CSV table of C-alpha atoms and ligand atoms in Angstrom, one decimal:
chain,number,residue,atom,x,y,z
A,1,MET,CA,31.3,-9.0,-5.2
A,2,ASP,CA,32.7,-8.7,-9.0
A,3,ALA,CA,30.0,-11.6,-10.4
A,4,ARG,CA,29.5,-10.9,-13.6
A,5,SER,CA,26.7,-11.5,-16.0
A,6,THR,CA,26.9,-14.9,-18.2
A,7,TRP,CA,25.8,-12.9,-21.0
A,8,ASP,CA,27.2,-9.4,-22.8
A,9,THR,CA,25.7,-6.2,-24.2
A,10,ASP,CA,26.8,-6.7,-27.5
A,11,ASP,CA,23.1,-7.9,-29.0
A,12,LEU,CA,21.4,-5.2,-26.5
A,13,PRO,CA,20.3,-1.6,-28.1
A,14,GLN,CA,22.4,1.2,-27.1
A,15,GLY,CA,22.2,4.8,-26.5
A,16,GLU,CA,18.8,6.5,-27.4
A,17,GLU,CA,17.6,3.5,-29.3
A,18,LYS,CA,17.4,2.4,-26.1
A,19,VAL,CA,16.5,4.4,-24.2
A,20,ALA,CA,13.5,4.3,-26.7
A,21,ALA,CA,13.5,0.3,-26.6
A,22,VAL,CA,13.2,0.6,-23.3
A,23,GLN,CA,10.6,3.0,-23.6
A,24,GLY,CA,8.2,1.8,-26.0
A,25,MET,CA,8.5,-1.6,-23.7
A,26,PHE,CA,7.3,-0.5,-20.6
A,27,ASP,CA,4.1,1.3,-22.5
A,28,ALA,CA,3.4,-2.1,-23.8
A,29,ILE,CA,4.0,-4.5,-20.9
A,30,ALA,CA,2.7,-2.0,-18.5
A,31,PRO,CA,-0.8,-3.0,-17.8
A,32,ARG,CA,0.5,-6.9,-16.3
A,33,TYR,CA,3.2,-5.6,-15.2
A,34,ASP,CA,2.3,-6.1,-12.1
A,35,ARG,CA,0.9,-9.6,-12.3
A,36,LEU,CA,4.1,-10.8,-13.9
A,37,ASN,CA,6.6,-9.3,-11.3
A,38,ARG,CA,4.6,-10.8,-9.1
A,39,ILE,CA,4.2,-14.4,-10.6
A,40,ILE,CA,7.9,-14.3,-11.5
A,41,SER,CA,9.8,-13.5,-8.7
A,42,PHE,CA,7.0,-15.9,-6.1
A,43,ARG,CA,6.3,-12.4,-4.7
A,44,LEU,CA,9.7,-11.8,-3.8
A,45,ASP,CA,9.5,-8.2,-5.3
A,46,VAL,CA,7.3,-7.7,-2.6
A,47,ARG,CA,9.4,-7.9,0.5
A,48,TRP,CA,12.8,-7.0,-1.8
A,49,ARG,CA,11.2,-3.7,-1.6
A,50,LYS,CA,9.6,-2.8,2.2
A,51,ARG,CA,13.5,-3.7,3.0
A,52,ALA,CA,14.1,-0.2,0.8
A,53,VAL,CA,12.0,1.0,2.2
A,54,ARG,CA,13.2,-0.3,5.5
A,55,ASP,CA,16.9,0.6,4.9
A,56,LEU,CA,16.0,3.9,3.7
A,57,ALA,CA,15.6,5.2,7.5
A,58,LEU,CA,13.7,8.6,6.9
A,59,ALA,CA,11.6,10.8,9.9
A,60,PRO,CA,8.3,10.2,8.6
A,61,ARG,CA,6.9,13.2,6.3
A,62,SER,CA,10.3,13.1,4.7
A,63,LEU,CA,9.6,14.5,0.9
A,64,VAL,CA,10.8,11.0,-1.4
A,65,LEU,CA,11.4,11.2,-5.3
A,66,ASP,CA,10.5,6.9,-6.6
A,67,LEU,CA,12.9,7.6,-9.8
A,68,ALA,CA,11.7,4.9,-12.3
A,69,SER,CA,8.5,4.6,-10.6
A,70,GLY,CA,6.5,2.3,-13.1
A,71,THR,CA,3.2,1.3,-12.1
A,72,GLY,CA,3.8,2.9,-8.0
A,73,ASP,CA,4.9,-0.1,-5.9
A,74,LEU,CA,7.6,1.3,-4.2
A,75,CYS,CA,4.6,4.9,-3.7
A,76,ILE,CA,3.2,2.5,-1.6
A,77,ASP,CA,4.9,1.2,0.7
A,78,LEU,CA,7.5,4.4,1.5
A,79,ALA,CA,3.7,6.0,2.0
A,80,LYS,CA,2.6,3.1,4.7
A,81,GLY,CA,6.5,4.3,5.6
A,82,GLY,CA,5.0,7.8,6.6
A,83,VAL,CA,7.1,9.5,3.8
A,84,ARG,CA,5.7,11.3,0.9
A,85,PRO,CA,6.5,10.0,-1.9
A,86,ILE,CA,6.3,11.8,-5.6
A,87,SER,CA,6.2,9.0,-8.9
A,88,MET,CA,9.0,10.1,-11.4
A,89,ASP,CA,8.9,7.9,-14.9
A,90,LEU,CA,9.7,8.2,-18.7
A,91,SER,CA,6.9,5.5,-19.3
A,92,PHE,CA,2.9,7.8,-20.0
A,93,GLY,CA,2.1,3.0,-19.6
A,94,MET,CA,3.9,3.2,-17.4
A,95,LEU,CA,1.8,5.7,-15.0
A,96,SER,CA,-1.1,5.9,-16.5
A,97,ALA,CA,-0.9,1.6,-14.7
A,98,ASP,CA,0.3,3.7,-10.7
A,99,ARG,CA,-2.5,3.6,-8.6
A,100,SER,CA,-0.8,4.6,-5.5
A,101,GLY,CA,-2.1,8.0,-5.3
A,102,ALA,CA,1.3,9.7,-5.2
A,103,PRO,CA,1.8,13.1,-7.3
A,104,ARG,CA,3.2,11.6,-11.5
A,105,VAL,CA,5.8,13.0,-13.1
A,106,GLN,CA,7.0,12.1,-17.2
A,107,THR,CA,10.4,12.8,-17.7
A,108,ASP,CA,13.7,10.6,-17.9
A,109,ILE,CA,15.4,10.3,-14.7
A,110,LEU,CA,19.1,11.1,-15.6
A,111,HIS,CA,17.7,15.0,-15.9
A,112,LEU,CA,15.8,15.7,-12.2
A,113,PRO,CA,13.5,18.4,-12.9
A,114,VAL,CA,14.0,19.4,-9.1
A,115,PRO,CA,16.7,22.3,-7.5
A,116,ASP,CA,19.4,21.5,-5.4
A,117,ALA,CA,19.3,19.6,-2.1
A,118,SER,CA,15.5,19.8,-2.5
A,119,VAL,CA,14.7,16.3,-0.9
A,120,ASP,CA,14.9,14.4,1.9
A,121,GLY,CA,15.2,11.1,-0.1
A,122,VAL,CA,15.4,9.0,-3.4
A,123,THR,CA,14.2,5.3,-3.9
A,124,CYS,CA,14.7,3.9,-7.8
A,125,GLY,CA,13.5,0.2,-8.4
A,126,PHE,CA,14.8,-2.5,-10.2
A,127,ALA,CA,15.8,0.5,-13.2
A,128,LEU,CA,19.4,1.1,-12.6
A,129,ARG,CA,20.2,-1.1,-15.5
A,130,ASN,CA,18.6,0.5,-18.2
A,131,LEU,CA,19.5,3.7,-18.1
A,132,LEU,CA,22.3,4.7,-20.8
A,133,ASP,CA,24.6,6.7,-17.8
A,134,LEU,CA,24.8,5.6,-13.8
A,135,PRO,CA,27.7,8.0,-12.9
A,136,THR,CA,25.3,10.9,-14.6
A,137,PHE,CA,22.1,9.8,-12.6
A,138,PHE,CA,24.7,9.6,-9.7
A,139,ASP,CA,25.5,12.6,-10.1
A,140,GLU,CA,22.5,13.7,-10.0
A,141,LEU,CA,21.3,12.6,-7.1
A,142,GLY,CA,23.5,14.1,-5.4
A,143,ARG,CA,22.9,17.0,-6.7
A,144,VAL,CA,18.8,17.3,-5.5
A,145,VAL,CA,19.3,14.8,-2.2
A,146,ARG,CA,20.1,17.0,1.1
A,147,PRO,CA,23.0,16.9,3.5
A,148,GLY,CA,21.6,14.1,5.8
A,149,GLY,CA,18.9,13.2,2.8
A,150,ARG,CA,19.1,8.7,1.4
A,151,ILE,CA,18.7,7.2,-0.9
A,152,ALA,CA,18.2,3.5,-1.3
A,153,LEU,CA,18.6,1.4,-4.9
A,154,LEU,CA,17.5,-1.7,-5.9
A,155,ASP,CA,17.8,-3.8,-9.3
A,156,VAL,CA,18.3,-7.0,-10.3
A,157,SER,CA,21.8,-8.9,-9.3
A,158,VAL,CA,23.9,-11.3,-11.1
A,159,PRO,CA,24.6,-14.1,-7.8
A,160,SER,CA,28.5,-14.3,-6.7
A,161,ASN,CA,27.6,-18.6,-6.0
A,162,ARG,CA,28.4,-20.0,-9.4
A,163,LEU,CA,25.0,-22.9,-8.5
A,164,VAL,CA,23.1,-20.2,-8.2
A,165,ARG,CA,23.8,-18.5,-10.6
A,166,TRP,CA,23.4,-21.3,-12.8
A,167,GLY,CA,19.9,-21.8,-12.0
A,168,ASN,CA,19.7,-18.2,-12.1
A,169,ASP,CA,20.8,-18.4,-15.6
A,170,ILE,CA,18.4,-21.2,-16.8
A,171,TYR,CA,15.8,-19.7,-14.9
A,172,PHE,CA,15.9,-16.3,-16.1
A,173,GLY,CA,16.8,-16.6,-19.7
A,174,LYS,CA,14.4,-19.9,-20.7
A,175,VAL,CA,11.3,-20.1,-18.2
A,176,VAL,CA,10.6,-16.1,-17.9
A,177,PRO,CA,10.8,-15.1,-21.5
A,178,ARG,CA,8.3,-18.5,-21.7
A,179,ILE,CA,5.9,-16.9,-18.9
A,180,GLY,CA,6.0,-12.7,-20.1
A,181,ALA,CA,5.5,-15.0,-24.0
A,182,LEU,CA,2.3,-17.0,-22.4
A,183,LEU,CA,1.0,-13.9,-20.3
A,184,SER,CA,3.0,-10.4,-22.0
A,185,ASP,CA,5.1,-9.7,-23.9
A,186,GLY,CA,7.6,-12.6,-25.4
A,187,PRO,CA,10.2,-10.3,-26.5
A,188,ALA,CA,10.4,-7.5,-23.6
A,189,TYR,CA,10.4,-11.0,-21.1
A,190,ARG,CA,13.6,-11.4,-23.4
A,191,TYR,CA,15.3,-8.6,-23.2
A,192,LEU,CA,14.6,-7.8,-19.3
A,193,PRO,CA,16.7,-10.8,-18.0
A,194,ARG,CA,19.6,-10.4,-20.2
A,195,SER,CA,19.3,-6.7,-19.4
A,196,VAL,CA,21.4,-7.3,-16.3
A,197,ALA,CA,24.2,-7.0,-18.6
A,198,TYR,CA,24.4,-3.4,-19.4
A,199,LEU,CA,25.1,-3.5,-14.7
A,200,PRO,CA,28.4,-2.5,-13.3
A,201,THR,CA,29.7,-4.5,-10.9
A,202,PRO,CA,28.5,-3.4,-7.4
A,203,ASP,CA,32.0,-2.1,-6.3
A,204,GLU,CA,32.0,0.3,-9.4
A,205,MET,CA,28.5,1.2,-8.4
A,206,LEU,CA,30.1,1.9,-5.2
A,207,ALA,CA,33.0,4.0,-6.5
A,208,ALA,CA,30.4,6.5,-8.4
A,209,LEU,CA,28.1,6.7,-5.2
A,210,ARG,CA,30.9,7.5,-3.1
A,211,GLU,CA,32.8,9.9,-6.0
A,212,ALA,CA,28.5,11.4,-6.5
A,213,GLY,CA,28.4,12.2,-2.7
A,214,PHE,CA,27.3,9.4,-1.0
A,215,ALA,CA,30.6,8.3,0.7
A,216,ASP,CA,28.6,6.0,2.7
A,217,ALA,CA,27.2,3.9,0.0
A,218,THR,CA,26.5,0.0,0.8
A,219,HIS,CA,26.2,-3.1,-0.9
A,220,ALA,CA,23.7,-5.8,0.1
A,221,GLN,CA,23.0,-9.1,-1.7
A,222,LEU,CA,18.8,-9.9,-1.5
A,223,SER,CA,17.7,-13.3,-1.7
A,224,GLY,CA,21.3,-15.3,-2.4
A,225,GLY,CA,22.2,-12.5,-4.3
A,226,LEU,CA,19.6,-12.7,-7.0
A,227,THR,CA,18.9,-8.8,-5.9
A,228,GLN,CA,21.5,-6.1,-4.8
A,229,LEU,CA,20.9,-3.1,-2.5
A,230,LEU,CA,22.4,0.3,-2.6
A,231,VAL,CA,21.1,2.6,-0.2
A,232,GLY,CA,23.9,5.5,1.3
A,233,THR,CA,23.3,9.1,3.5
A,234,ARG,CA,24.3,12.4,1.2
A,235,SER,CA,27.8,14.1,2.7
B,301,LIG,C1,11.7,-3.2,-13.8
B,301,LIG,S1,10.7,-0.9,-13.8
B,301,LIG,C2,10.1,-0.8,-12.7
B,301,LIG,C3,9.4,-0.7,-11.7
B,301,LIG,C4,8.8,-0.3,-9.9
B,301,LIG,N1,10.2,0.7,-9.6
B,301,LIG,C5,9.2,-1.4,-9.7
B,301,LIG,O1,9.9,-1.6,-8.7
B,301,LIG,O2,8.6,-2.4,-9.5
B,301,LIG,C6,12.0,-0.4,-14.7
B,301,LIG,C7,11.1,1.7,-14.8
B,301,LIG,O3,12.2,2.3,-15.2
B,301,LIG,C8,11.0,3.2,-15.8
B,301,LIG,N2,12.6,3.3,-16.8
B,301,LIG,C9,13.7,3.5,-17.4
B,301,LIG,N3,14.4,4.3,-18.1
B,301,LIG,C10,14.1,5.6,-17.7
B,301,LIG,C11,14.8,6.5,-17.6
B,301,LIG,N4,15.9,6.8,-18.5
B,301,LIG,N5,14.1,7.6,-16.7
B,301,LIG,C12,12.6,7.3,-16.0
B,301,LIG,N6,12.1,5.9,-16.3
B,301,LIG,C13,13.0,5.1,-17.1
B,301,LIG,C14,10.8,2.3,-16.6
B,301,LIG,O4,9.4,3.2,-18.0
B,301,LIG,C15,10.0,1.4,-15.8
B,301,LIG,O5,8.9,1.9,-16.1
């Protein structure tokens, strides 16, 4: 549970520089984002999002914010699951590539433009490591999700098995940046694998989620720990 990234954050941007870098990077890679995701994850990303929607386990017609929605893949799965998604993201480029048909809002998800206890659920796919302050984000989820509402948060992970972690480091450290350089944007696909270093450990995230009002929060490793899923119910 406490595997840490073999990379560190020393030469990654911090503070407002990080926000600007993240926004600019996603604006730039938006047109080819979906294609690259399918290629570099061998389509596992599709399976991981479906699992998140399944574990969200909300009643039909529930109102769900998909935060850092990107091009809207989770919104599509949420709508197929019978709930009503709203897509929120920082990047105009990603939002304009969103073909989900969900209502779209451009915002920094650390400060959600919705009233307290006003939504039934929240999803967030592959964005936790991009945020400046995870405890503030989790507190914001605790504020907007009604009691009994649910959250499902996905992000990449550091596999706890040493052999899997070694293979993962080579693939994301050497292969993915080359694929990115060939088909999209080299610097972005060098940054993305390294950005896992921003993430706290699962235990630290679980503690912060419980503190934010999700007392039953759980953590699961998907596909041998390539990705992680945090799920919880607002107490
Ligand atoms: C790796 S993409 C994930 C997109 C989508 N959720 C998915 O599953 O493919 C990360 C997204 O997080 C967004 N993002 C990063 N920081 C954000 C912030 N502070 N507020 C809102 N969106 C943010 C980026 O613009 C980008 O669209």
